[in-house]
Coordinates of C-alpha atoms in Angstrom, one line a residue:
Chain C
M1 CA 298.7 -38.9 -85.6
S2 CA 296.7 -41.8 -84.2
V3 CA 294.0 -40.9 -81.8
A4 CA 292.8 -42.9 -78.8
G5 CA 289.1 -43.0 -79.6
T6 CA 287.7 -44.2 -76.4
A7 CA 288.9 -43.5 -72.9
S8 CA 291.5 -45.9 -71.7
A9 CA 291.9 -46.2 -68.0
L10 CA 295.2 -45.2 -66.7
P11 CA 297.3 -48.3 -66.0
R12 CA 298.6 -48.4 -62.4
L13 CA 302.3 -47.9 -61.7
E14 CA 303.5 -50.8 -59.6
R15 CA 306.8 -49.5 -58.3
K16 CA 307.0 -46.0 -56.9
G17 CA 310.3 -44.4 -56.2
K18 CA 311.6 -41.2 -54.7
V19 CA 313.6 -38.4 -56.3
T20 CA 317.3 -38.9 -55.7
Q21 CA 320.3 -36.9 -56.8
L22 CA 321.5 -39.8 -58.9
R23 CA 318.1 -40.1 -60.7
V24 CA 318.2 -36.4 -61.4
V25 CA 321.7 -36.8 -62.8
L26 CA 320.4 -39.6 -65.1
S27 CA 317.5 -37.3 -66.1
E28 CA 319.8 -34.4 -67.0
W29 CA 322.0 -36.7 -69.0
T30 CA 318.9 -37.8 -71.0
K31 CA 318.0 -34.1 -71.5
L32 CA 321.5 -33.1 -72.6
R33 CA 321.9 -35.9 -75.2
S34 CA 318.4 -35.6 -76.6
L35 CA 318.9 -32.1 -78.0
R36 CA 320.2 -31.3 -81.4
S37 CA 321.8 -28.0 -80.2
T38 CA 323.9 -29.9 -77.6
R39 CA 325.3 -32.4 -80.1
W40 CA 326.1 -29.6 -82.6
S41 CA 327.8 -27.3 -80.0
L42 CA 329.9 -30.2 -78.7
L43 CA 330.9 -31.3 -82.1
V44 CA 331.8 -27.7 -83.1
G45 CA 333.7 -27.3 -79.8
S46 CA 335.7 -30.5 -80.5
V47 CA 336.4 -29.6 -84.1
L48 CA 337.6 -26.1 -83.2
A49 CA 339.8 -27.5 -80.4
I50 CA 341.5 -29.9 -82.8
G51 CA 341.2 -28.0 -86.1
F52 CA 342.9 -24.7 -85.1
P53 CA 346.1 -26.3 -83.8
L54 CA 346.4 -28.4 -86.9
L55 CA 345.8 -25.4 -89.2
F56 CA 348.3 -23.2 -87.3
A57 CA 350.9 -26.0 -87.3
T58 CA 350.5 -26.4 -91.1
I59 CA 350.8 -22.6 -91.7
L60 CA 353.8 -22.3 -89.5
S61 CA 355.5 -25.3 -91.1
N62 CA 355.0 -23.8 -94.6
R63 CA 356.0 -20.2 -93.6
W64 CA 358.8 -21.0 -91.2
G65 CA 361.6 -20.1 -93.7
H66 CA 360.1 -16.7 -94.2
L67 CA 360.0 -15.8 -90.5
S68 CA 362.7 -13.7 -88.8
L69 CA 364.7 -15.2 -86.0
R70 CA 363.0 -12.9 -83.6
E71 CA 359.6 -14.0 -84.7
R72 CA 360.6 -17.7 -84.5
A73 CA 361.8 -17.2 -80.9
H74 CA 358.3 -15.9 -80.0
R75 CA 356.5 -19.1 -81.2
H76 CA 355.9 -21.8 -78.7
P77 CA 354.7 -25.4 -79.5
L78 CA 352.1 -25.4 -76.7
D79 CA 350.7 -22.1 -78.0
V80 CA 350.0 -23.9 -81.2
A81 CA 348.7 -27.1 -79.6
L82 CA 346.3 -25.2 -77.3
S83 CA 345.2 -22.5 -79.7
G84 CA 342.0 -24.4 -80.1
V85 CA 341.1 -24.1 -76.5
H86 CA 340.7 -20.3 -76.9
V87 CA 338.2 -20.8 -79.7
A88 CA 336.4 -23.9 -78.2
Q89 CA 335.7 -22.0 -75.0
L90 CA 333.2 -19.9 -77.0
A91 CA 331.2 -23.0 -78.0
I92 CA 331.5 -24.6 -74.6
G93 CA 330.5 -21.3 -72.8
V94 CA 327.5 -20.7 -75.0
L95 CA 326.2 -24.2 -74.6
G96 CA 326.7 -23.9 -70.9
V97 CA 324.4 -20.9 -70.8
L98 CA 321.9 -22.7 -73.1
V99 CA 321.8 -25.8 -70.9
I100 CA 319.7 -23.8 -68.4
T101 CA 318.3 -20.8 -70.3
G102 CA 316.9 -23.2 -73.0
E103 CA 314.6 -24.5 -70.2
Y104 CA 313.5 -21.1 -69.2
S105 CA 312.8 -19.9 -72.8
T106 CA 310.7 -22.9 -73.7
G107 CA 308.9 -23.3 -70.3
M108 CA 310.5 -26.7 -69.7
I109 CA 311.8 -25.4 -66.4
R110 CA 308.3 -25.6 -65.0
S111 CA 308.1 -29.3 -65.9
T112 CA 311.5 -29.8 -64.4
F113 CA 310.7 -28.1 -61.1
I114 CA 307.3 -29.9 -60.8
A115 CA 309.2 -33.1 -61.0
V116 CA 312.0 -31.9 -58.7
P117 CA 310.4 -29.2 -56.5
K118 CA 313.5 -28.9 -54.3
R119 CA 315.2 -27.5 -57.4
L120 CA 318.8 -27.6 -56.2
P121 CA 319.4 -31.2 -57.3
V122 CA 318.6 -30.0 -60.8
L123 CA 321.4 -27.4 -60.7
W124 CA 323.9 -29.8 -59.3
A125 CA 323.0 -32.5 -61.8
K126 CA 323.1 -30.1 -64.7
A127 CA 326.6 -28.8 -63.7
G128 CA 327.9 -32.3 -63.0
V129 CA 326.6 -33.8 -66.2
Y130 CA 327.8 -30.9 -68.3
A131 CA 331.2 -30.9 -66.6
A132 CA 331.7 -34.6 -67.2
V133 CA 330.6 -34.5 -70.8
T134 CA 332.8 -31.5 -71.6
F135 CA 335.9 -33.1 -69.9
V136 CA 335.4 -36.5 -71.5
L137 CA 335.1 -34.8 -75.0
M138 CA 337.8 -32.1 -74.5
L139 CA 340.5 -34.3 -73.0
P140 CA 340.9 -36.4 -76.2
A141 CA 340.5 -33.2 -78.2
V142 CA 343.5 -31.4 -76.6
L143 CA 345.5 -34.6 -76.7
I144 CA 344.8 -35.1 -80.4
A145 CA 345.6 -31.4 -81.0
F146 CA 348.9 -31.7 -79.2
F147 CA 350.1 -34.9 -80.9
G148 CA 348.6 -33.9 -84.2
S149 CA 350.3 -30.4 -84.3
Q150 CA 353.5 -32.0 -83.1
A151 CA 353.4 -34.5 -85.9
I152 CA 353.0 -31.7 -88.4
L153 CA 355.7 -29.5 -86.9
G154 CA 358.0 -32.5 -86.3
N155 CA 358.0 -33.2 -90.1
H156 CA 359.8 -29.9 -90.4
H157 CA 361.9 -30.3 -87.3
I158 CA 360.5 -27.1 -85.8
L159 CA 358.9 -26.3 -82.5
E160 CA 359.3 -29.8 -81.2
I161 CA 358.5 -30.6 -77.6
S162 CA 358.0 -33.9 -75.8
F163 CA 354.8 -34.7 -73.8
S164 CA 357.1 -35.9 -71.0
H165 CA 358.9 -32.6 -70.9
P166 CA 358.3 -31.0 -67.5
G167 CA 354.9 -29.2 -67.3
V168 CA 353.8 -30.2 -70.8
A169 CA 351.3 -32.9 -69.8
R170 CA 350.0 -30.7 -67.0
T171 CA 349.5 -27.8 -69.4
V172 CA 347.8 -29.9 -72.1
I173 CA 345.4 -31.6 -69.7
G174 CA 344.9 -28.1 -68.1
G175 CA 343.3 -27.0 -71.4
A176 CA 340.6 -29.7 -71.0
V177 CA 340.2 -28.8 -67.3
Y178 CA 339.8 -25.1 -68.2
L179 CA 337.1 -25.9 -70.8
M180 CA 335.3 -28.0 -68.3
L181 CA 335.3 -25.2 -65.7
I182 CA 334.3 -22.6 -68.3
G183 CA 331.3 -24.8 -69.1
V184 CA 330.2 -24.9 -65.4
F185 CA 331.0 -21.2 -64.9
S186 CA 328.7 -20.2 -67.9
L187 CA 326.0 -22.6 -66.8
G188 CA 325.9 -20.7 -63.5
L189 CA 325.7 -17.4 -65.3
G190 CA 322.8 -18.8 -67.4
A191 CA 321.0 -19.8 -64.2
I192 CA 321.5 -16.4 -62.7
V193 CA 320.4 -14.4 -65.8
R194 CA 317.8 -17.0 -67.0
N195 CA 317.8 -15.6 -70.5
T196 CA 319.8 -16.9 -73.5
A197 CA 320.9 -13.6 -75.0
G198 CA 321.6 -12.0 -71.6
G199 CA 323.5 -15.1 -70.4
I200 CA 325.7 -15.2 -73.5
A201 CA 326.3 -11.5 -73.3
T202 CA 327.3 -11.7 -69.7
F203 CA 329.7 -14.6 -70.4
A204 CA 331.3 -12.7 -73.3
A205 CA 331.6 -9.5 -71.3
I206 CA 333.4 -11.2 -68.5
M207 CA 335.7 -13.3 -70.6
F208 CA 336.3 -11.2 -73.7
V209 CA 335.2 -7.6 -73.3
I210 CA 336.3 -6.4 -69.8
P211 CA 340.0 -7.6 -70.0
P212 CA 341.1 -5.4 -72.9
L213 CA 339.2 -2.5 -71.4
L214 CA 341.4 -2.5 -68.4
N215 CA 344.3 -1.4 -70.6
I216 CA 342.8 2.0 -70.5
L217 CA 343.4 2.2 -66.7
P218 CA 346.8 3.3 -65.4
S219 CA 349.1 0.3 -66.0
S220 CA 349.9 0.0 -62.3
W221 CA 346.1 -0.6 -61.7
N222 CA 345.8 -2.9 -64.7
N223 CA 348.8 -4.9 -63.5
A224 CA 347.3 -5.2 -60.0
I225 CA 343.8 -6.3 -61.2
N226 CA 344.5 -8.2 -64.4
P227 CA 346.0 -11.4 -62.9
Y228 CA 342.9 -12.0 -60.8
L229 CA 340.4 -11.6 -63.7
P230 CA 338.6 -14.9 -64.6
S231 CA 340.0 -14.8 -68.1
T232 CA 343.6 -14.4 -66.9
A233 CA 343.3 -16.8 -64.0
G234 CA 341.8 -19.3 -66.5
D235 CA 344.6 -18.8 -68.9
A236 CA 347.1 -19.7 -66.2
I237 CA 345.6 -23.2 -66.0
F238 CA 346.9 -24.1 -69.5
S239 CA 350.1 -22.0 -69.7
L240 CA 353.5 -23.7 -69.5
T241 CA 355.2 -20.6 -68.1
H242 CA 354.0 -17.6 -66.2
G243 CA 355.4 -14.1 -65.9
S244 CA 355.6 -11.8 -62.9
D245 CA 352.2 -10.3 -63.8
T246 CA 350.3 -13.6 -64.0
L247 CA 349.4 -16.3 -61.6
A248 CA 351.2 -19.7 -61.5
P249 CA 349.0 -22.6 -62.7
G250 CA 348.1 -23.8 -59.2
P251 CA 346.8 -20.5 -57.9
G252 CA 345.2 -19.8 -61.3
L253 CA 343.3 -23.0 -61.1
A254 CA 342.3 -22.4 -57.5
L255 CA 341.1 -18.9 -58.4
F256 CA 339.1 -20.0 -61.5
C257 CA 337.5 -22.8 -59.4
G258 CA 336.5 -20.1 -57.0
Y259 CA 334.9 -18.0 -59.7
T260 CA 333.0 -21.1 -60.9
A261 CA 331.9 -22.0 -57.4
L262 CA 330.7 -18.4 -56.9
S263 CA 328.7 -18.4 -60.1
L264 CA 327.0 -21.7 -59.1
A265 CA 326.5 -20.5 -55.5
I266 CA 324.7 -17.3 -56.6
A267 CA 322.7 -19.4 -59.1
A268 CA 321.7 -21.8 -56.3
M269 CA 320.6 -19.0 -54.0
L270 CA 318.4 -17.4 -56.6
L271 CA 317.1 -20.7 -57.9
V272 CA 315.5 -21.6 -54.6
R273 CA 314.0 -18.1 -54.0
R274 CA 312.7 -17.0 -57.3
D275 CA 309.3 -17.7 -58.8
T276 CA 309.3 -19.7 -62.0
Chain P
M1 CA 292.9 -33.4 -51.8
I2 CA 293.9 -29.8 -52.3
E3 CA 293.5 -27.2 -49.5
A4 CA 294.0 -23.5 -50.1
S5 CA 293.9 -21.3 -47.1
G6 CA 294.0 -17.5 -47.4
L7 CA 296.1 -18.0 -50.6
T8 CA 297.3 -14.6 -51.8
K9 CA 299.8 -13.6 -54.5
D10 CA 301.0 -10.2 -55.5
Y11 CA 303.0 -9.5 -58.6
G12 CA 304.4 -6.1 -57.9
A13 CA 301.5 -3.8 -57.1
K14 CA 299.0 -6.2 -58.7
R15 CA 297.1 -8.7 -56.6
A16 CA 296.6 -11.8 -58.8
V17 CA 295.2 -14.1 -56.1
D18 CA 293.3 -12.6 -53.2
G19 CA 292.7 -14.6 -50.0
L20 CA 291.5 -17.8 -51.7
T21 CA 290.2 -20.5 -49.4
F22 CA 288.8 -23.7 -50.8
T23 CA 289.1 -27.5 -50.7
V24 CA 289.2 -29.8 -53.6
R25 CA 288.0 -33.3 -52.6
P26 CA 288.9 -36.7 -54.1
G27 CA 286.4 -38.8 -56.0
V28 CA 284.8 -36.1 -58.1
V29 CA 285.9 -33.7 -60.9
T30 CA 286.1 -30.2 -59.6
G31 CA 286.0 -27.4 -62.1
F32 CA 288.0 -24.3 -61.5
L33 CA 286.2 -21.5 -63.3
G34 CA 286.9 -17.9 -63.9
P35 CA 287.3 -15.4 -66.7
N36 CA 290.7 -15.0 -68.4
G37 CA 293.1 -13.2 -66.0
S38 CA 291.1 -14.1 -62.9
G39 CA 294.0 -15.9 -61.3
K40 CA 293.3 -19.6 -62.1
S41 CA 296.8 -20.3 -63.5
T42 CA 298.5 -18.4 -60.7
T43 CA 296.6 -20.4 -58.2
M44 CA 297.8 -23.6 -59.8
R45 CA 301.3 -22.4 -59.9
L46 CA 301.1 -21.6 -56.2
V47 CA 299.7 -25.1 -55.4
L48 CA 302.7 -26.6 -57.4
G49 CA 305.3 -24.5 -55.6
L50 CA 306.4 -22.8 -58.8
D51 CA 305.6 -19.5 -57.3
A52 CA 305.7 -18.7 -53.6
P53 CA 302.5 -17.2 -52.1
T54 CA 302.6 -13.7 -50.7
A55 CA 300.4 -15.0 -47.9
G56 CA 298.4 -18.1 -47.0
T57 CA 299.1 -21.7 -47.8
A58 CA 298.4 -24.4 -50.4
I59 CA 298.5 -28.0 -49.2
V60 CA 298.2 -31.0 -51.4
N61 CA 297.6 -34.5 -50.0
G62 CA 298.5 -33.1 -46.6
K63 CA 301.8 -31.5 -47.5
R64 CA 303.3 -28.4 -49.1
Y65 CA 304.2 -29.5 -52.7
R66 CA 307.9 -28.7 -52.1
D67 CA 308.1 -31.1 -49.2
F68 CA 307.2 -34.2 -51.3
S69 CA 310.1 -36.6 -51.9
A70 CA 308.2 -38.2 -54.8
P71 CA 306.0 -35.4 -56.2
L72 CA 305.0 -37.0 -59.5
H73 CA 303.3 -39.9 -57.6
E74 CA 301.3 -37.4 -55.6
V75 CA 300.4 -34.7 -58.1
G76 CA 300.2 -34.8 -61.9
A77 CA 300.1 -31.3 -63.5
L78 CA 299.3 -29.9 -66.9
L79 CA 300.1 -26.2 -67.1
E80 CA 298.4 -23.9 -69.6
A81 CA 301.6 -22.4 -70.8
R82 CA 303.6 -25.0 -72.7
S83 CA 306.2 -26.5 -70.5
V84 CA 308.2 -28.6 -72.9
H85 CA 311.6 -28.0 -74.6
T86 CA 310.7 -27.5 -78.2
G87 CA 313.9 -29.2 -79.4
R88 CA 313.3 -32.5 -77.6
S89 CA 311.1 -35.4 -78.7
A90 CA 308.0 -36.3 -76.8
Y91 CA 309.6 -39.6 -75.8
H92 CA 312.7 -38.1 -74.4
H93 CA 310.7 -35.3 -72.6
L94 CA 308.7 -38.0 -70.8
L95 CA 311.7 -40.2 -70.2
A96 CA 313.8 -37.4 -68.6
L97 CA 310.9 -36.6 -66.2
A98 CA 310.3 -40.2 -65.5
Q99 CA 313.9 -40.8 -64.6
T100 CA 313.8 -38.3 -61.8
H101 CA 311.6 -40.8 -60.0
G102 CA 313.2 -44.0 -61.3
I103 CA 310.1 -44.6 -63.5
G104 CA 311.1 -47.0 -66.3
K105 CA 311.0 -46.8 -70.1
S106 CA 308.0 -49.2 -70.3
R107 CA 305.9 -46.7 -68.4
V108 CA 306.8 -43.9 -70.8
T109 CA 305.9 -46.1 -73.8
E110 CA 302.6 -47.0 -72.1
L111 CA 301.7 -43.3 -71.6
V112 CA 302.7 -42.4 -75.1
D113 CA 300.3 -45.0 -76.4
L114 CA 297.6 -44.0 -73.9
V115 CA 297.4 -40.4 -75.1
G116 CA 297.7 -41.4 -78.8
L117 CA 301.1 -40.0 -79.6
H118 CA 302.6 -43.3 -80.6
D119 CA 303.3 -42.3 -84.2
V120 CA 304.9 -39.0 -83.3
A121 CA 306.8 -39.8 -80.1
G122 CA 310.1 -39.4 -81.9
K123 CA 309.3 -36.0 -83.3
R124 CA 310.5 -32.8 -81.8
A125 CA 307.8 -31.3 -79.6
G126 CA 308.3 -27.9 -81.3
E127 CA 306.7 -29.4 -84.4
F128 CA 303.6 -30.5 -82.5
S129 CA 300.1 -29.1 -83.1
L130 CA 298.4 -27.5 -80.1
G131 CA 296.3 -30.7 -79.7
M132 CA 299.4 -33.0 -79.8
G133 CA 301.1 -30.6 -77.2
Q134 CA 298.0 -31.0 -75.0
R135 CA 298.2 -34.8 -75.2
L136 CA 301.9 -34.7 -74.3
G137 CA 301.1 -32.5 -71.4
I138 CA 298.4 -35.0 -70.2
A139 CA 300.9 -37.9 -70.6
T140 CA 303.3 -35.9 -68.4
A141 CA 300.6 -35.4 -65.8
L142 CA 299.7 -39.1 -65.7
L143 CA 303.3 -40.4 -65.7
G144 CA 303.6 -41.0 -62.0
D145 CA 300.1 -42.5 -61.5
P146 CA 299.3 -39.6 -59.2
A147 CA 296.6 -39.4 -56.6
T148 CA 295.8 -35.8 -57.5
L149 CA 295.6 -34.1 -60.9
L150 CA 295.8 -30.4 -61.6
L151 CA 295.0 -29.6 -65.2
D152 CA 295.0 -26.1 -66.5
E153 CA 292.6 -25.8 -69.6
P154 CA 293.2 -29.4 -70.7
V155 CA 290.7 -29.2 -73.6
N156 CA 292.5 -26.3 -75.3
G157 CA 293.3 -27.1 -78.8
L158 CA 291.9 -30.6 -78.8
D159 CA 289.6 -31.8 -81.6
P160 CA 286.1 -33.0 -80.7
E161 CA 287.3 -36.5 -80.5
G162 CA 290.1 -35.5 -78.2
I163 CA 287.7 -33.4 -76.0
H164 CA 285.4 -36.5 -75.7
W165 CA 288.4 -38.6 -74.7
I166 CA 289.7 -36.2 -72.1
R167 CA 286.2 -35.9 -70.6
S168 CA 285.8 -39.6 -70.0
L169 CA 289.4 -39.9 -68.9
L170 CA 288.9 -37.3 -66.2
K171 CA 285.6 -38.8 -65.0
G172 CA 287.3 -42.2 -65.0
L173 CA 290.2 -40.9 -62.9
A174 CA 287.8 -39.3 -60.4
A175 CA 285.8 -42.5 -60.2
E176 CA 289.0 -44.3 -59.2
G177 CA 289.1 -42.0 -56.1
R178 CA 291.6 -39.5 -57.4
T179 CA 291.3 -35.7 -56.9
V180 CA 290.7 -34.1 -60.2
F181 CA 291.0 -30.3 -60.4
V182 CA 290.4 -28.8 -63.9
S183 CA 290.5 -25.2 -64.8
S184 CA 288.6 -23.7 -67.7
H185 CA 287.0 -20.5 -68.9
L186 CA 284.4 -22.5 -70.8
M187 CA 281.3 -23.2 -68.9
S188 CA 279.8 -25.5 -71.4
E189 CA 282.8 -27.8 -71.0
M190 CA 282.5 -27.8 -67.2
E191 CA 278.8 -28.5 -67.4
L192 CA 279.7 -31.8 -69.1
T193 CA 282.7 -32.8 -67.0
A194 CA 282.6 -31.3 -63.5
D195 CA 280.6 -32.3 -60.4
R196 CA 281.7 -29.4 -58.3
L197 CA 282.7 -25.9 -59.1
I198 CA 285.1 -23.4 -57.6
V199 CA 284.5 -20.0 -59.3
I200 CA 286.8 -17.1 -59.0
G201 CA 286.9 -13.6 -60.4
R202 CA 289.8 -11.1 -60.0
G203 CA 291.6 -13.5 -57.7
R204 CA 288.7 -13.9 -55.2
L205 CA 286.4 -16.8 -54.5
I206 CA 282.9 -16.2 -55.9
A207 CA 281.4 -19.7 -55.5
D208 CA 282.3 -23.1 -54.2
M209 CA 279.4 -25.5 -54.7
S210 CA 278.1 -28.4 -56.8
V211 CA 277.2 -27.7 -60.5
D212 CA 273.5 -28.3 -59.8
E213 CA 273.4 -25.9 -56.9
F214 CA 275.3 -23.3 -58.9
V215 CA 272.7 -23.5 -61.8
Q216 CA 269.8 -23.6 -59.4
Q217 CA 270.9 -20.6 -57.4
A218 CA 271.0 -18.5 -60.6
S219 CA 267.9 -20.1 -62.1
G220 CA 265.5 -19.2 -59.4
K221 CA 265.9 -15.6 -60.3
V222 CA 264.7 -15.6 -63.9
V223 CA 261.0 -15.7 -64.7
R224 CA 259.1 -15.5 -67.9
V225 CA 255.6 -13.9 -67.8
R226 CA 253.0 -13.5 -70.5
S227 CA 250.4 -10.8 -69.9
P228 CA 248.0 -8.6 -71.9
Q229 CA 249.1 -5.8 -69.5
A230 CA 252.8 -6.4 -69.9
E231 CA 253.7 -2.7 -69.9
R232 CA 251.8 -2.1 -66.7
L233 CA 253.4 -5.1 -65.1
S234 CA 257.0 -4.0 -65.9
E235 CA 256.2 -0.6 -64.3
V236 CA 254.9 -2.4 -61.1
L237 CA 258.0 -4.7 -60.9
A238 CA 260.6 -2.0 -61.5
G239 CA 263.2 -1.9 -58.8
P240 CA 267.0 -1.4 -58.4
D241 CA 267.9 -5.1 -58.7
V242 CA 265.3 -6.0 -61.3
V243 CA 266.0 -6.1 -65.1
V244 CA 263.0 -6.6 -67.4
T245 CA 263.5 -7.5 -71.0
S246 CA 261.0 -8.1 -73.7
A247 CA 261.5 -10.5 -76.6
D248 CA 257.9 -10.5 -77.9
R249 CA 255.0 -8.2 -77.4
G250 CA 253.3 -9.2 -74.2
T251 CA 256.1 -11.5 -73.0
L252 CA 258.6 -10.3 -70.4
E253 CA 261.7 -11.9 -69.0
I254 CA 262.3 -10.8 -65.5
H255 CA 265.8 -11.1 -63.9
G256 CA 266.1 -10.7 -60.2
L257 CA 262.7 -11.8 -58.9
T258 CA 261.3 -15.2 -58.1
A259 CA 258.0 -16.5 -59.7
E260 CA 256.3 -16.1 -56.3
L261 CA 257.1 -12.4 -56.0
V262 CA 256.1 -11.7 -59.6
G263 CA 252.7 -13.5 -59.1
E264 CA 252.0 -11.7 -55.9
A265 CA 252.8 -8.3 -57.4
A266 CA 250.5 -9.0 -60.3
A267 CA 247.6 -10.1 -58.0
A268 CA 248.1 -7.1 -55.8
H269 CA 247.7 -4.8 -58.8
G270 CA 245.0 -6.9 -60.5
I271 CA 247.1 -7.7 -63.5
V272 CA 246.0 -10.7 -65.6
L273 CA 248.8 -13.3 -66.3
H274 CA 248.7 -15.9 -69.1
E275 CA 252.0 -17.5 -68.2
L276 CA 254.4 -17.5 -65.2
T277 CA 257.4 -19.7 -65.7
P278 CA 260.7 -19.9 -63.7
L279 CA 263.5 -20.3 -66.2
Q280 CA 266.3 -22.8 -66.0
V281 CA 269.5 -20.9 -67.0
T282 CA 272.5 -22.6 -68.4
L283 CA 275.6 -22.8 -66.5
E284 CA 277.1 -20.3 -68.8
E285 CA 274.4 -17.7 -68.1
A286 CA 274.8 -18.4 -64.4
F287 CA 278.5 -17.9 -64.6
M288 CA 278.2 -14.7 -66.7
D289 CA 275.8 -13.3 -64.1
L290 CA 278.1 -14.1 -61.2
T291 CA 281.3 -12.9 -62.7
R292 CA 280.0 -9.9 -64.6
A293 CA 281.4 -7.5 -62.0
D294 CA 284.7 -9.4 -61.9
V295 CA 285.7 -9.5 -65.5
E296 CA 289.0 -7.7 -65.6
F297 CA 288.9 -6.3 -69.1
R298 CA 285.3 -5.0 -69.4
A299 CA 284.0 -3.0 -72.3
V300 CA 284.2 0.7 -71.5
G301 CA 280.9 2.1 -70.2
A302 CA 279.7 -1.1 -68.6
P303 CA 278.8 -0.3 -65.0
A304 CA 280.9 -1.8 -62.3
K305 CA 278.1 -2.8 -60.0
K306 CA 277.6 -4.9 -56.9
E307 CA 280.3 -6.4 -54.7
E308 CA 278.2 -9.3 -53.7
A309 CA 280.8 -12.0 -53.9
A310 CA 279.1 -15.0 -52.2
A311 CA 282.2 -15.9 -50.4

């Protein structure tokens, strides 16, 4: 490294500005794009969202002749096209936690809060930037997954469905919306827990561990609770049809938005109060 | 200008900062001294609004830190614990912080050059040496051209050249009329840099005075005497607050009495003196003397004496 041998006077700064929400957004965008872990997680998320549908479409095309009629009837083209969403949510959720816990584990959060001592603008900016980035990346991903898997299946004239078929566009785009919300939801969890391992564990417990556990309960209980779990409500956002025991897409979206807002609200409350 | 008033912070049952009241004025370098664990870093975190005080207030340039709409232009801070994301480059770290205040890229480049990180600005901060990390921290503190600087142990990890650089930088910043508040546990460093001292121990204020006053206050109380009747003299001088040590035969070093008192005692008992010299102690010795009772992790068996915090 080069060393400044003699003391240089600090050059004056001519223009002095205030902290604004927009400036904090720009700062958070710089932070997000300047980390290797972000770029990798988002790349992995996109690859998973596209790769799994293409893989499943290929397997089904090749094995279709061996499947029973009953089994064929249970396959749905959108299940194939959106299979990647279930996998990508892990990458998006983990990165959402990391966006904030990475600052706590390294001590960066102190620099951040010294620059923005009111703190809340940081949380809003992180959530906004991460939501925008996730949606902008995941929307093309689910569209590529849909049209790509349809192209493969179409070659074999199986499981064909048109994008203009009622509800299809809504469901496919719903996959990207779901991933965006899951990112913000997990970011809120990260801000509440402030610890990477704990944040990821909390996220996994809520989304993947608790739902199957409810099967142990009497089924009348399970049926009453299950539709309102974050994971089930989230699923409704990118499901074409819904049964009597799950929510319709609209209410599902509203409920999952509610969970996301709750996660952020608790995070905001704690962020302002706690020592750093 | 930094004004602490009755500043107190409890972490659970432990009181880290205990009723601190002091003022740090612009135009001079003020050293913030105390043994490790005495509450220096906590005090700085309270001033910066990172932790909320249990009682009391900390005011910077007339406001609570959290009330500033452009804090980086008011206060520049270097915290002892690293406060940088290890995965981000020095340049992007500075840029992200600059952007919160609409500070441009040219300023970031200017600071990178100023602290001598030009060649490594694109490297991940996690790969930095301690000294490079300190330089990045100093660049962060100076980014907004602040009126007040709060630096926690800035010379930590710097090479001699770097230490020389930071000393003249701090003096230069103070000479420009800024408030410069620098913590350290190294007296020798403060002796060279600071004009005023705020000394704390176990979270309480021990001294708030100029460096010269601080040394003088302690110096008046150490006297060297040479006498052919040294043994008789040490018997005569013995008292509860007096410590007599002997390096050579016939030479005594007396702690706790002034030269006048020693001379008068010798005359009263007809003891011949060959030398009577008030000793100038170093800042380090003065500090050790003052904080002896307040060092938190003392060797077992050392007496916990005197509660004479000169508050």
